[in-house]
Short mmCIF file of C-alpha atoms in Angstrom, two decimals:
data_model
loop_
_atom_site.label_atom_id
_atom_site.label_comp_id
_atom_site.label_asym_id
_atom_site.label_seq_id
_atom_site.Cartn_x
_atom_site.Cartn_y
_atom_site.Cartn_z
CA MET A 1 7.44 -29.50 -13.14
CA MET A 2 5.07 -27.35 -11.12
CA GLY A 3 5.28 -28.06 -7.39
CA GLU A 4 2.49 -29.24 -5.12
CA ALA A 5 2.11 -25.77 -3.61
CA ALA A 6 1.38 -24.17 -6.96
CA MET A 7 -0.92 -27.01 -8.01
CA ALA A 8 -3.00 -26.60 -4.83
CA ALA A 9 -3.66 -22.90 -5.40
CA GLY A 10 -7.25 -21.75 -5.82
CA PRO A 11 -8.64 -19.28 -8.35
CA CYS A 12 -7.97 -15.56 -8.09
CA PRO A 13 -10.98 -13.80 -6.48
CA LEU A 14 -10.32 -10.60 -8.44
CA ARG A 15 -11.52 -9.93 -11.96
CA GLU A 16 -9.84 -7.71 -14.54
CA ASP A 17 -11.85 -4.53 -14.99
CA SER A 18 -9.58 -2.79 -17.50
CA PHE A 19 -6.27 -2.99 -19.35
CA THR A 20 -4.31 -0.05 -20.76
CA ARG A 21 -1.52 -0.78 -23.23
CA PHE A 22 1.78 1.11 -23.06
CA SER A 23 3.42 2.65 -26.12
CA SER A 24 6.74 1.42 -24.68
CA GLN A 25 7.57 -0.82 -21.73
CA SER A 26 7.95 0.28 -18.12
CA ASN A 27 10.21 -1.11 -15.36
CA VAL A 28 10.08 -2.15 -11.68
CA TYR A 29 10.32 1.50 -10.55
CA GLY A 30 7.73 2.81 -13.00
CA LEU A 31 4.55 2.79 -10.88
CA ALA A 32 3.49 5.35 -8.27
CA GLY A 33 0.38 4.45 -6.29
CA GLY A 34 -2.08 7.21 -5.44
CA ALA A 35 -0.75 9.35 -2.61
CA GLY A 36 -2.22 8.11 0.66
CA GLY A 37 -3.70 5.05 -1.06
CA ARG A 38 -6.25 7.07 -3.02
CA GLY A 39 -6.57 9.09 -6.18
CA GLU A 40 -4.75 8.91 -9.47
CA LEU A 41 -2.24 6.21 -10.35
CA LEU A 42 0.91 7.28 -12.23
CA ALA A 43 2.81 4.93 -14.55
CA ALA A 44 6.00 5.89 -16.39
CA THR A 45 7.36 4.27 -19.54
CA LEU A 46 10.97 4.12 -20.62
CA LYS A 47 10.42 6.49 -23.55
CA GLY A 48 9.55 9.48 -21.41
CA LYS A 49 5.77 9.13 -21.15
CA VAL A 50 3.79 9.38 -17.90
CA LEU A 51 0.22 8.10 -17.83
CA GLY A 52 -2.38 8.94 -15.19
CA PHE A 53 -5.06 6.33 -14.38
CA ARG A 54 -8.32 7.09 -12.62
CA TYR A 55 -12.04 6.37 -12.74
CA GLN A 56 -14.60 9.05 -13.55
CA ASP A 57 -18.35 9.38 -14.03
CA LEU A 58 -19.25 8.99 -17.69
CA ARG A 59 -22.92 8.66 -18.65
CA GLN A 60 -23.89 7.66 -15.11
CA LYS A 61 -21.28 4.91 -14.97
CA ILE A 62 -17.82 4.75 -13.45
CA ARG A 63 -15.31 4.11 -16.22
CA PRO A 64 -11.51 3.86 -16.26
CA VAL A 65 -9.66 6.73 -17.92
CA ALA A 66 -5.99 6.79 -18.95
CA LYS A 67 -4.47 10.16 -19.80
CA GLU A 68 -0.95 11.14 -20.80
CA LEU A 69 0.36 13.85 -18.45
CA GLN A 70 2.66 16.51 -19.88
CA PHE A 71 5.39 16.91 -17.26
CA ASN A 72 7.74 19.80 -18.07
CA TYR A 73 11.48 19.43 -18.64
CA ILE A 74 11.49 15.78 -19.68
CA PRO A 75 13.22 15.63 -23.09
CA VAL A 76 11.63 13.56 -25.85
CA ASP A 77 14.72 11.33 -25.96
CA ALA A 78 14.76 10.77 -22.17
CA GLU A 79 14.49 7.35 -20.56
CA ILE A 80 12.47 7.46 -17.34
CA VAL A 81 14.00 5.35 -14.58
CA SER A 82 11.69 5.85 -11.59
CA ILE A 83 8.69 7.80 -10.33
CA ASP A 84 7.16 8.47 -6.91
CA THR A 85 4.52 10.72 -5.37
CA PHE A 86 3.37 11.75 -1.89
CA ASN A 87 1.16 14.20 -0.01
CA LYS A 88 3.02 16.65 2.20
CA SER A 89 2.84 16.02 5.93
CA PRO A 90 0.26 18.22 7.74
CA PRO A 91 -0.04 21.11 8.32
CA LYS A 92 1.56 21.57 4.91
CA ARG A 93 -0.63 21.02 1.86
CA GLY A 94 0.15 19.75 -1.59
CA LEU A 95 1.01 16.81 -3.80
CA VAL A 96 4.65 16.21 -4.77
CA VAL A 97 5.80 14.15 -7.76
CA GLY A 98 9.38 13.03 -8.37
CA ILE A 99 10.69 11.61 -11.66
CA THR A 100 14.22 10.42 -12.44
CA PHE A 101 15.37 10.04 -16.03
CA ILE A 102 18.47 9.74 -18.17
CA LYS A 103 18.87 12.18 -21.04
CA ASP A 104 20.58 10.93 -24.18
CA SER A 105 23.73 13.05 -24.46
CA GLY A 106 25.65 11.13 -27.08
CA ASP A 107 28.27 8.76 -25.71
CA LYS A 108 27.19 9.22 -22.09
CA GLY A 109 23.71 9.70 -20.67
CA SER A 110 23.00 12.55 -18.26
CA PRO A 111 20.85 11.62 -15.22
CA PHE A 112 18.36 14.07 -13.68
CA LEU A 113 15.80 14.27 -10.90
CA ASN A 114 12.74 16.44 -11.52
CA ILE A 115 10.57 17.38 -8.53
CA TYR A 116 7.12 18.81 -9.27
CA CYS A 117 5.15 20.83 -6.71
CA ASP A 118 2.72 23.74 -7.10
CA TYR A 119 2.61 26.34 -4.32
CA GLU A 120 -0.30 28.36 -5.74
CA PRO A 121 -3.38 28.17 -3.46
CA GLY A 122 -6.01 25.99 -5.08
CA SER A 123 -3.52 24.20 -7.35
CA GLU A 124 -1.63 22.13 -4.76
CA TYR A 125 -3.38 18.90 -5.81
CA ASN A 126 -4.03 19.63 -9.48
CA LEU A 127 -1.80 17.26 -11.46
CA ASP A 128 -1.98 19.28 -14.66
CA SER A 129 -0.82 22.37 -12.79
CA ILE A 130 1.78 20.48 -10.74
CA ALA A 131 3.29 19.04 -13.94
CA GLN A 132 4.24 22.57 -15.03
CA SER A 133 6.04 23.52 -11.77
CA CYS A 134 9.40 21.79 -11.90
CA LEU A 135 12.69 21.81 -10.02
CA ASN A 136 15.36 20.21 -12.25
CA LEU A 137 18.36 18.65 -10.48
CA GLU A 138 21.29 17.13 -12.37
CA LEU A 139 22.65 13.97 -10.74
CA GLN A 140 26.20 12.68 -10.52
CA PHE A 141 25.12 9.04 -10.33
CA THR A 142 22.78 6.62 -12.10
CA PRO A 143 19.44 6.62 -10.24
CA PHE A 144 17.50 3.54 -9.19
CA GLN A 145 14.50 3.50 -6.82
CA LEU A 146 12.86 6.79 -5.85
CA CYS A 147 10.73 6.51 -2.69
CA HIS A 148 9.61 8.70 0.21
CA ALA A 149 9.48 8.49 4.00
CA GLU A 150 7.95 10.53 6.80
CA VAL A 151 10.42 11.57 9.46
CA GLN A 152 10.34 13.63 12.67
CA VAL A 153 12.18 16.94 12.20
CA GLY A 154 12.12 19.02 15.36
CA ASP A 155 8.52 19.21 16.55
CA GLN A 156 6.88 18.40 13.21
CA LEU A 157 6.70 15.65 10.61
CA GLU A 158 8.34 16.02 7.20
CA THR A 159 8.04 13.79 4.14
CA VAL A 160 11.27 13.51 2.14
CA PHE A 161 12.45 11.81 -1.03
CA LEU A 162 15.02 9.00 -0.79
CA LEU A 163 16.85 8.06 -4.00
CA SER A 164 19.25 5.13 -4.40
CA GLY A 165 22.10 5.28 -6.88
CA ASN A 166 25.05 3.35 -8.25
CA ASP A 167 27.59 5.42 -6.27
CA PRO A 168 26.50 3.36 -4.10
CA ALA A 169 24.51 5.56 -1.71
CA ILE A 170 21.09 6.77 -0.64
CA HIS A 171 20.42 10.45 -1.36
CA LEU A 172 17.92 12.56 0.60
CA TYR A 173 15.91 15.50 -0.79
CA LYS A 174 14.02 17.70 1.68
CA GLU A 175 11.81 20.71 1.10
CA ASN A 176 13.16 24.17 1.93
CA GLU A 177 9.87 25.86 2.70
CA GLY A 178 11.34 29.36 2.64
CA LEU A 179 12.72 28.95 -0.88
CA HIS A 180 9.80 26.83 -2.12
CA GLN A 181 12.08 24.11 -3.43
CA PHE A 182 13.68 20.77 -2.53
CA GLU A 183 17.37 20.48 -1.68
CA GLU A 184 19.72 17.54 -1.20
CA GLN A 185 20.82 17.11 2.40
CA PRO A 186 23.18 14.58 4.04
CA VAL A 187 21.22 11.38 4.56
CA GLU A 188 22.99 10.64 7.85
CA ASN A 189 21.33 13.69 9.46
CA LEU A 190 17.92 12.01 9.39
CA PHE A 191 18.64 8.39 8.40
CA PRO A 192 21.93 7.25 9.98
CA GLU A 193 21.05 3.62 9.19
CA LEU A 194 21.31 4.26 5.43
CA THR A 195 25.05 4.94 5.30
CA ASN A 196 28.20 2.85 4.71
CA LEU A 197 26.88 0.90 1.72
CA THR A 198 29.12 -1.25 -0.46
CA SER A 199 26.57 -2.21 -3.11
CA SER A 200 23.80 -0.38 -4.99
CA VAL A 201 20.46 -0.47 -3.18
CA LEU A 202 17.76 -1.89 -5.46
CA TRP A 203 14.92 -1.52 -2.96
CA LEU A 204 14.40 0.45 0.25
CA ASP A 205 11.42 0.38 2.63
CA VAL A 206 11.03 2.66 5.67
CA HIS A 207 8.25 1.70 8.10
CA ASN A 208 7.36 3.99 11.01
CA LEU A 209 6.09 2.00 13.99
CA PRO A 210 2.62 3.28 14.98
CA GLY A 211 2.33 4.92 18.38
CA THR A 212 6.11 5.21 18.83
CA SER A 213 8.99 7.43 17.77
CA ARG A 214 10.79 4.46 16.23
CA ARG A 215 11.04 3.00 12.73
CA LEU A 216 12.29 -0.08 10.89
CA SER A 217 14.30 0.50 7.71
CA ALA A 218 15.02 -2.38 5.32
CA LEU A 219 17.19 -2.32 2.21
CA GLY A 220 18.20 -4.91 -0.37
CA CYS A 221 21.25 -4.59 -2.60
CA GLN A 222 22.46 -5.77 -5.98
CA SER A 223 25.03 -7.99 -4.24
CA GLY A 224 22.36 -9.87 -2.25
CA TYR A 225 23.11 -7.90 0.92
CA VAL A 226 20.07 -7.24 3.15
CA ARG A 227 20.06 -4.85 6.09
CA VAL A 228 17.25 -4.13 8.57
CA ALA A 229 17.69 -1.41 11.20
CA HIS A 230 15.65 -0.41 14.25
CA VAL A 231 15.99 3.34 14.83
CA ASP A 232 14.85 5.90 17.39
CA GLN A 233 13.80 8.93 15.36
CA GLN A 234 14.08 11.46 18.18
CA SER A 235 17.63 10.63 19.24
CA ARG A 236 18.70 9.33 15.78
CA ASP A 237 20.19 6.30 17.55
CA VAL A 238 20.37 3.00 15.68
CA LEU A 239 19.01 0.62 18.33
CA GLN A 240 19.50 -2.67 16.45
CA THR A 241 20.85 -3.78 13.07
CA TRP A 242 20.50 -7.15 11.35
CA THR A 243 22.20 -8.17 8.12
CA ILE A 244 22.24 -11.20 5.85
CA ILE A 245 23.63 -12.14 2.43
CA GLN A 246 21.46 -13.97 -0.11
CA ASP A 247 22.32 -15.33 -3.53
CA GLY A 248 21.52 -12.89 -6.29
CA PRO A 249 20.18 -9.32 -6.42
CA ILE A 250 17.39 -8.38 -3.99
CA SER A 251 14.32 -7.23 -5.91
CA ARG A 252 12.08 -6.30 -2.97
CA VAL A 253 12.11 -5.79 0.81
CA ILE A 254 8.91 -4.86 2.68
CA VAL A 255 8.43 -4.38 6.43
CA PHE A 256 4.95 -5.27 7.69
CA SER A 257 2.99 -6.47 10.71
CA LEU A 258 1.24 -9.84 11.08
CA SER A 259 -0.46 -8.87 14.36
CA ALA A 260 -4.02 -10.12 14.71
CA PRO A 261 -6.63 -7.33 14.38
CA GLU A 262 -8.90 -8.71 17.10
CA GLU A 263 -6.52 -7.83 19.92
CA THR A 264 -8.23 -5.55 22.46
CA GLU A 265 -7.28 -3.05 25.14
CA ASP A 266 -7.41 -5.87 27.70
CA ARG A 267 -4.97 -7.86 25.58
CA PRO A 268 -2.86 -5.32 23.65
CA GLN A 269 -1.16 -6.15 20.39
CA ARG A 270 2.25 -7.71 20.62
CA GLU A 271 4.83 -5.68 18.75
CA GLU A 272 5.64 -8.18 16.01
CA TYR A 273 7.02 -7.03 12.68
CA SER A 274 8.21 -9.08 9.74
CA VAL A 275 10.12 -8.39 6.54
CA LEU A 276 9.51 -9.84 3.08
CA VAL A 277 12.72 -10.44 1.11
CA ALA A 278 12.46 -11.32 -2.58
CA SER A 279 15.56 -12.41 -4.47
CA MET A 280 15.93 -12.79 -8.23
CA LEU A 281 17.60 -16.20 -7.82
CA GLU A 282 15.98 -17.70 -4.71
CA PRO A 283 12.48 -18.27 -3.31
CA ALA A 284 10.93 -15.28 -1.58
CA VAL A 285 11.08 -15.50 2.22
CA VAL A 286 9.59 -13.77 5.25
CA TYR A 287 11.61 -13.18 8.42
CA ARG A 288 9.19 -13.10 11.36
CA ASP A 289 9.31 -11.18 14.62
CA LEU A 290 12.20 -8.90 13.75
CA LEU A 291 12.43 -7.10 17.08
CA SER A 292 12.82 -10.35 19.03
CA ARG A 293 14.49 -12.73 16.57
CA GLY A 294 16.15 -10.52 13.99
CA LEU A 295 16.67 -12.42 10.73
CA GLU A 296 16.60 -15.89 12.32
CA ASP A 297 12.97 -17.03 11.91
CA GLN A 298 12.81 -17.57 8.14
CA LEU A 299 9.63 -18.78 6.42
CA LEU A 300 9.65 -19.72 2.73
CA LEU A 301 6.90 -18.73 0.32
CA PRO A 302 6.42 -22.16 -1.28
CA GLY A 303 6.57 -22.24 -5.06
CA SER A 304 7.67 -18.61 -5.42
CA ASP A 305 10.79 -19.71 -7.33
CA GLN A 306 8.90 -21.82 -9.89
CA PHE A 307 8.00 -18.98 -12.26
CA ASP A 308 11.36 -17.35 -12.97
CA SER A 309 12.57 -14.35 -10.94
CA VAL A 310 10.38 -12.55 -8.43
CA LEU A 311 10.44 -8.92 -9.60
CA CYS A 312 8.07 -7.27 -7.15
CA GLY A 313 6.00 -7.84 -4.04
CA LEU A 314 3.18 -6.29 -2.06
CA VAL A 315 1.76 -6.85 1.43
CA THR A 316 -1.89 -5.89 1.76
CA ASP A 317 -5.30 -7.22 2.80
CA ILE A 318 -6.70 -8.72 -0.41
CA ASP A 319 -9.35 -11.07 1.02
CA LEU A 320 -10.86 -8.37 3.31
CA ASP A 321 -10.43 -10.30 6.56
CA GLY A 322 -8.26 -7.68 8.26
CA ARG A 323 -5.08 -9.78 7.99
CA PRO A 324 -2.42 -9.06 5.37
CA GLU A 325 -1.61 -11.32 2.44
CA VAL A 326 1.75 -11.42 0.67
CA LEU A 327 1.65 -10.96 -3.11
CA VAL A 328 4.65 -11.70 -5.31
CA ALA A 329 4.78 -11.13 -9.07
CA THR A 330 7.25 -12.85 -11.36
CA TYR A 331 9.00 -12.49 -14.68
CA GLY A 332 7.31 -15.80 -15.49
CA GLN A 333 3.97 -13.94 -15.78
CA GLU A 334 2.45 -15.26 -12.54
CA LEU A 335 0.89 -13.40 -9.62
CA LEU A 336 1.00 -15.45 -6.40
CA CYS A 337 -0.94 -14.73 -3.20
CA TYR A 338 0.19 -16.18 0.17
CA LYS A 339 -1.48 -16.28 3.58
CA TYR A 340 0.23 -16.74 6.95
CA CYS A 341 -1.16 -19.68 8.91
CA GLY A 342 -0.37 -20.26 12.56
CA PRO A 343 -0.91 -23.54 14.44
CA GLY A 344 -4.35 -24.98 13.71
CA ARG A 345 -5.02 -22.61 10.81
CA GLY A 346 -4.46 -24.78 7.77
CA LEU A 347 -1.11 -26.40 8.62
CA PRO A 348 -0.63 -29.73 10.41
CA GLY A 349 0.31 -29.97 14.07
CA ASP A 350 1.96 -26.96 15.65
CA GLN A 351 3.50 -25.75 12.39
CA HIS A 352 3.28 -22.20 11.16
CA GLY A 353 4.11 -20.74 7.78
CA PHE A 354 2.74 -19.37 4.53
CA ARG A 355 0.49 -21.25 2.15
CA LEU A 356 -0.43 -20.34 -1.41
CA LEU A 357 -4.03 -19.09 -1.58
CA TRP A 358 -4.31 -18.47 -5.31
CA ARG A 359 -2.37 -17.67 -8.44
CA ARG A 360 -3.21 -15.80 -11.62
CA GLY A 361 -1.45 -15.87 -14.96
CA PHE A 362 -0.83 -12.90 -17.26
CA SER A 363 0.32 -12.61 -20.86
CA SER A 364 3.66 -10.90 -20.14
CA PRO A 365 6.20 -10.49 -17.29
CA LEU A 366 5.01 -8.56 -14.22
CA LEU A 367 6.97 -5.54 -13.02
CA ALA A 368 5.12 -3.60 -10.31
CA MET A 369 1.95 -3.53 -8.19
CA ALA A 370 -0.11 -1.06 -6.16
CA HIS A 371 -3.29 -1.45 -4.07
CA VAL A 372 -5.16 1.84 -4.52
CA ASP A 373 -8.72 3.14 -4.24
CA LEU A 374 -9.13 4.45 -7.78
CA THR A 375 -12.94 4.62 -7.75
CA GLY A 376 -13.40 6.46 -4.46
CA ASP A 377 -15.83 3.87 -3.04
CA GLY A 378 -13.52 2.76 -0.22
CA LEU A 379 -12.72 -0.59 -1.86
CA ARG A 380 -9.21 -0.66 -3.28
CA GLU A 381 -8.28 -1.91 -6.74
CA LEU A 382 -5.13 -3.91 -7.48
CA ALA A 383 -3.04 -2.33 -10.24
CA VAL A 384 -0.53 -4.69 -11.88
CA VAL A 385 2.05 -3.37 -14.35
CA SER A 386 3.31 -5.81 -16.97
CA LEU A 387 5.66 -5.28 -19.89
CA LYS A 388 2.65 -4.53 -22.08
CA GLY A 389 0.59 -2.22 -19.85
CA VAL A 390 -1.47 -1.76 -16.69
CA HIS A 391 -4.09 -4.27 -15.53
CA ILE A 392 -6.73 -3.08 -13.02
CA LEU A 393 -8.20 -5.93 -10.94
CA GLN A 394 -11.35 -5.51 -8.83
CA HIS A 395 -13.33 -7.34 -6.18
CA SER A 396 -16.83 -8.53 -6.91
CA LEU A 397 -19.11 -5.75 -5.70
CA ILE A 398 -21.84 -8.24 -4.84
CA GLN A 399 -19.51 -10.22 -2.57
CA ALA A 400 -18.14 -7.03 -1.01
CA SER A 401 -21.63 -5.71 -0.21
CA GLU A 402 -22.63 -9.06 1.31
CA LEU A 403 -19.51 -8.93 3.47
CA VAL A 404 -20.40 -5.45 4.76
CA LEU A 405 -23.96 -6.47 5.64
CA THR A 406 -22.78 -9.67 7.34
CA ARG A 407 -20.42 -7.70 9.55
CA LEU A 408 -23.07 -5.17 10.42
CA ARG A 409 -25.48 -7.94 11.43
CA ARG A 410 -22.76 -9.54 13.55
CA GLN A 411 -22.14 -6.25 15.34
CA VAL A 412 -25.86 -5.90 16.07
CA GLU A 413 -26.02 -9.44 17.47
CA GLN A 414 -23.05 -8.72 19.71
CA ARG A 415 -24.80 -5.63 21.06
CA ARG A 416 -27.98 -7.60 21.75
CA ARG A 417 -26.06 -10.15 23.84
CA GLN A 418 -24.42 -7.48 25.97
CA PRO A 419 -26.30 -6.54 29.19
CA GLN A 420 -27.87 -3.13 28.86
CA LYS A 421 -27.24 -0.62 31.63
CA MET A 422 -30.28 1.23 32.89
CA GLY A 423 -30.46 4.97 32.54
CA ASP A 424 -31.29 7.71 30.11
CA ARG A 425 -29.52 7.02 26.79
CA ARG A 426 -31.53 9.51 24.83
CA ASN A 427 -28.40 11.29 23.55
CA GLN A 428 -26.39 8.11 22.97
CA THR A 429 -28.61 6.20 20.53
CA HIS A 430 -27.11 7.45 17.29
CA THR A 431 -23.62 7.43 18.82
CA ARG A 432 -23.95 3.68 19.48
CA LEU A 433 -25.19 3.05 15.96
CA HIS A 434 -22.31 5.04 14.50
CA ARG A 435 -19.85 3.15 16.68
CA PHE A 436 -20.87 -0.35 15.59
CA VAL A 437 -20.88 0.69 11.93
CA ARG A 438 -17.33 1.99 12.40
CA GLN A 439 -16.31 -1.23 14.17
CA ALA A 440 -17.71 -3.32 11.34
CA PHE A 441 -15.52 -1.48 8.88
CA ASP A 442 -12.48 -1.64 11.16
CA GLU A 443 -12.42 -5.39 10.48
CA GLY A 444 -11.73 -4.67 6.84
CA PRO A 445 -11.70 -1.77 4.36
CA ARG A 446 -14.65 0.54 4.12
CA CYS A 447 -16.44 -1.01 1.19
CA ALA A 448 -19.32 1.34 0.60
CA ARG A 449 -21.28 4.42 1.39
CA LEU A 450 -23.95 3.31 3.87
CA ASN A 451 -27.44 4.74 4.15
CA VAL A 452 -28.65 3.94 7.66
CA ARG A 453 -32.19 4.88 8.75
CA SER A 454 -33.17 4.47 12.38
CA TRP A 455 -36.52 4.39 14.12
CA ILE A 456 -36.72 4.96 17.88
CA SER A 457 -39.69 4.05 20.06
CA PRO A 458 -40.58 5.71 23.38
CA GLU A 459 -39.47 2.52 25.17
CA GLU A 460 -36.03 2.89 23.59
CA LEU A 461 -35.73 6.44 24.86
CA ARG A 462 -36.74 5.47 28.40
CA GLU A 463 -34.80 2.21 28.75
CA GLY A 464 -31.89 2.59 26.34
CA THR A 465 -32.57 -0.68 24.54
CA LEU A 466 -31.10 -1.62 21.18
CA GLY A 467 -33.17 -3.78 18.82
CA THR A 468 -32.93 -4.87 15.20
CA GLY A 469 -36.46 -5.39 13.97
CA ASP A 470 -38.40 -4.04 11.02
CA PRO A 471 -40.42 -0.98 12.09
CA LYS A 472 -43.27 -1.89 9.75
CA SER A 473 -43.74 -5.40 11.17
CA ASP A 474 -42.46 -4.89 14.72
CA PRO A 475 -42.99 -1.30 15.92
CA GLY A 476 -42.27 -2.24 19.53
CA VAL A 477 -38.58 -3.01 19.10
CA GLY A 478 -36.21 -0.31 20.29
CA LEU A 479 -33.80 0.87 17.60
CA LYS A 480 -34.66 -0.36 14.11
CA TRP A 481 -32.14 -0.07 11.34
CA ASN A 482 -32.04 -0.72 7.66
CA CYS A 483 -28.76 -0.66 5.82
CA SER A 484 -28.23 -0.50 2.08
CA VAL A 485 -24.91 -0.53 0.27
CA ASP A 486 -24.94 2.23 -2.31
CA PHE A 487 -22.22 1.28 -4.79
CA ARG A 488 -21.83 3.43 -7.83
CA GLU A 489 -22.24 1.30 -10.94
CA LYS A 490 -18.96 0.42 -12.60
CA LYS A 491 -18.13 -0.63 -16.09
CA GLY A 492 -18.81 -4.32 -16.50
CA SER A 493 -20.58 -4.74 -13.15
#
């Protein structure tokens, strides 16, 4: 019987904009979100096909397009295991794609890692060109998850591939810029926390802590073993390590922050990081405040075990309030969205925990998710991979535009309440306008391209006032602004 938590869930605020059917099924490692959260989405199927998903202008409308990409050196009888992509760390330029597969070699399959990267100027980000520039590496182990991480190497940042295998170990592949190729290097040189494993790693997440030289690395194993490590990247010292054993294989671990976005310079953010742990046999849980409590403060995601195994998870801001939600997707064809609630925010008394915001059913088991801006309008789409294909879910553009305008109006009201300092602000007028537009978007994703027109009276120039009237009806108000949200029309909108 469905529990009270699942019964209390509201409707999903996202609508399905498109669905693309696969010719063969994918797996939990078969989706690569657009590098940097933008651009083309890559999905790999078990029978050696890689599809690229994007939106493009067709007849003055934005429409979804799915295209099969012809990556070199993937045999027709190959079974793709995992795929990943990233942009090189500046000042380097270029998109890198990695694909692991197993070639049918009779009695025993032969595993390979292909790394695609084009060094020709002008072609560094062209997927069709990149797909023809391949480094083929034969593996001595069965590959699992292929991911990437940015790490400090000397005085610059490098992005490297990390590949888990059944040996069991994590393997590191780093670019040799002089030879224009990637090479395997000992993982302990850059990631000492990823050694001494006794079980195959099913999921790895490396999270660099903003504004510091430290990182948190979390891994979950087939045996149920979970390890989280706090590492200083400059000294390569492992500062803290926490471990725990859960029942059943670990399908997902994700490090994230629950810090409130409204913290200011006068009251700086507290360094509080959490980790989502999803098991195939147990409810998904979140361990809060890792740096202070380790893996002691456990919060359940209620009802997450009621729809068969949790196969994947995602932590992102879905409701556009600046605070992250936790999404878990199940083999039982359900997508569940959870919100953290502190005391006085939806839970009785002084309790804190996660509550189910909404759930959405699909027609087949769910395998992977990515939150990516496919349309280029600043508002990200949710891509959900099921056994049958890729579902693209979108926000209502009307609601998103209303949210932008509401936040802009709130910023203007806040400026009006603030005491104005006397003096010549002639050169600061447009700077102030730009600043409050930026602050409005800092509360959530940038939802639109804004056209802002300003009118400035002589009084404004002399006194530095900031008003909000209509110049046609009230020409005496200082700075007048009119904001329109210029969304490109999308299919079905």
